[in-house]
Amino acid sequence: MIGSTRPFLAWFVLVSLLAFGSLACANEVELKMKDGRVLRGSLGPTAGVADQPQPLGKGVVQPIFFIDDHLRRTFVSKHRHQEIRYPKSSAPIEPFLIRQRAKLYGKEVGATGLILGISPFDEFGRRTLTMRSQDGPVDVVQGITELTPAWVKIEGITHRWELRVPTNSIPPETLATLLNRQPGADTPDQQKRIARFYLQMERYEQAQAVLESLLKNVSNPDDRGQIETWLDQIRQLIAQRIINELKMRRGAGQFQLAAEMFQKFPTEGVAGEILQEVRELIQEHQDRESQREKTVGALKDLTDQLGDSPARTSLDPIVREIEDDLSGHTVGRLAAFRLAMGDEAMNPAERLALAVSGWLLGSDAAATNLPNALSAFEVRRLVVAYLNEPSSAGRAALMERLGSQEAAVPRTVALLLENMKPPLPSEPVEGKEGYFELEAAGLDREPPVRYLVQTPPEYDPYRTYPAVLTLHAAGVKPEEQVEWWAGSWNQRGQRVGQAGRHGYIVIAPNWLPKGRSTYSYSAAEHAAVLNCLRDACRRFSVDTDRVYLSGHSVGGEAAWDIGLAHPDLWAGVIPLTARVDRYIVHYSKNAKHVPLYFVGGEKDAGWLLGNAIDFDRYFKRGYDTTVVEYVGRGSEHYYDEILRLFDWMGRFKRDFYPSDFSCVTMRPWDNYFWWVEVDGFPEKSVVEPANWPPPHGTRPIEVRGRLLPNNNVQVRSGAARAIVWLSPKMVDFDQRVKITLNGRAADRDVSFVRPDLPTMLEDARTRADRRHPFWAKVEIDTGRKFGGISGGP
């Protein structure tokens, strides 16, 4: 399990139910990580992920911790844990055992082939799994032999094989059938035992149904009173869970859905303090709506006071925009305007200026100069045109027009970029809410790359959203990747999955070249992924500090490689069932700068052992890496891990302005790291994928950047040229900037770096990161002469 401890109320109900049965206690340790996660299970240290674990306190220094929760083993770096907690007691667990003719002797299934299909469990808990083998498809009959609230043990009947799956992955009707087939299932004691089971699963409704059924057959007043007390407490748990879901939806920006949940909230039998919390949430929602209506009304009234003046004509478009787009996400932009709505000391034009400037630039930048605010509106229009203009001549003409605008200064344009809607509009697929089929440019003469996007419910382009960019395996379509993260469609044309629930955008490129089943580590593949990301950022409101790269199988291998090659782009990387190869081995140093989360199975031939050297290297260096191995499982999609993945992703954001970084590279297109871009690599440091493996003596080139006090910027690189990109979050442009490359100071005139609007707009256009535009750049020649190897996606 992962996350916070259960609410006290759930524990109280559980203890009350346990008074009616004697259960064995499952001892577990809580490993609290520095990122806030709490991992529960049996704890052990180990020197390596493929090594034999040793008991705690053995005296041998071992850098890796693993937690075994019977379903999976989770490996983390010892350097990343905060504390080990030994709970005084834990919820007792009593399994339900199911008799099967499990195969106990003979050769064990050591590794699984590609799984071709799995039948549903029948009423006896048996299913047939078909997988590929050297001799063709093989059918393996399996049966459930043990049920616990957290995991289910499945054993082979025709083959010797034991594996575990989460209990909540078993269909509810199948689970109910298996529980009700237990001996004496209709007796009061067994019914209470089944209710305990459901309660520990946190399936409160099922526990409630069992107890309500039991209550009908109990006549003893004392027993009835106890069951009614448990039912009352379970109702509180159900209500609290609805509140928690409501809060999460609201936090994901789904205000309308939250309001609908308010209206349907069950009030009967719910405790007063819970109802009070609901009333407060409802009032908060109503206050937000009232605030919006009052703001729009005041804006209309002030605009009407201008009559038919030229200012009114200029204001009409922006006022209509505010009226149409003002929402719970953007109402804060007009905070300064609301404070001044009733201030008669200010004339209407000044108050309207506060509204317009606040809307365009954010409330902190709101000002009373109406001509400047209207100029900012025009500047935004020209900036959007610039970002969408394909020709350099057209962009030059737009830049000339910007020069005549009062508000066309870097500080204002940076705020406009941050607060504007994405510049490139898109239309969703008809009948499918928030679903888009799009194309991004391929590399050079490569064909365009098709990609899919799914936005979360109530998507608002003025709000930024975290995003998952997911890469499919060979033989798998991007549509399946979207479904893995965002769920399938319901009858209303809406997705019902975890990405929407948590408020994430899902981006799925068709990245693998047609006819290929392996990853070639090429520039074209990198461009397919990165161009789709940039194109999506132009079309959707992506929080570029919270983009997570993921992939399955060969897509996981690509995600691992691209994640290490471009660590400045990702808040985290999630390779599932991926294999280490080629550049990944040489780029291990870059893993220091990006959190990694690997998932695989014990029976996936060579997955853990083949990756062990790199996993161990990450752990020993204290990198932020998590490795999860599922017991008895093979090469699968591992949807079982999705809730833990969202919990993990929610804890990480990219640091776009690191004060110190050091990365290595061996490909000419892996040449951009945060605020340093290099070009012209020494030939002995570069290996094209077509020339792999590298010749003896080939060493990656290192690129290091440091931001030091007093406006000092240091760069070290073995390349021939470097570009240092600058922002006011890095240096003070009002002071002299000192830039040194490989210990040599840049030319004297470089010291006088000034913000440059063309540089800012071209950076925003090419990188599509409107949250972090660079304001200036300094190009430096190292004096080294190499073969001019350069280029990239």
Tab-separated table of N, CA and C in Angstrom, residues 422 532-542 768:
chain	number	residue	atom	x	y	z
A	422	PRO	N	-3.505	28.975	-25.284
A	422	PRO	CA	-2.581	28.425	-26.291
A	422	PRO	C	-2.847	29.061	-27.639
A	532	CYS	N	5.917	16.303	-31.150
A	532	CYS	CA	4.523	16.143	-30.697
A	532	CYS	C	4.312	16.872	-29.375
A	533	LEU	N	5.289	16.821	-28.493
A	533	LEU	CA	5.173	17.553	-27.234
A	533	LEU	C	5.071	19.048	-27.490
A	534	ARG	N	5.946	19.576	-28.331
A	534	ARG	CA	5.922	21.022	-28.596
A	534	ARG	C	4.630	21.440	-29.292
A	535	ASP	N	4.183	20.624	-30.246
A	535	ASP	CA	2.950	20.956	-30.945
A	535	ASP	C	1.762	20.937	-29.981
A	536	ALA	N	1.743	19.959	-29.079
A	536	ALA	CA	0.670	19.889	-28.079
A	536	ALA	C	0.708	21.101	-27.159
A	537	CYS	N	1.905	21.581	-26.820
A	537	CYS	CA	2.019	22.772	-25.961
A	537	CYS	C	1.535	24.026	-26.681
A	538	ARG	N	1.602	24.032	-27.997
A	538	ARG	CA	1.065	25.176	-28.754
A	538	ARG	C	-0.467	25.152	-28.796
A	539	ARG	N	-1.041	23.963	-28.660
A	539	ARG	CA	-2.483	23.806	-28.807
A	539	ARG	C	-3.242	23.690	-27.481
A	540	PHE	N	-2.547	23.230	-26.445
A	540	PHE	CA	-3.210	22.962	-25.171
A	540	PHE	C	-2.431	23.593	-24.034
A	541	SER	N	-3.134	23.808	-22.943
A	541	SER	CA	-2.536	24.510	-21.803
A	541	SER	C	-1.802	23.508	-20.910
A	542	VAL	N	-0.634	23.116	-21.368
A	542	VAL	CA	0.183	22.131	-20.664
A	542	VAL	C	1.058	22.836	-19.635
A	768	ALA	N	8.050	26.356	-27.499
A	768	ALA	CA	6.627	26.270	-27.134
A	768	ALA	C	6.421	26.209	-25.622
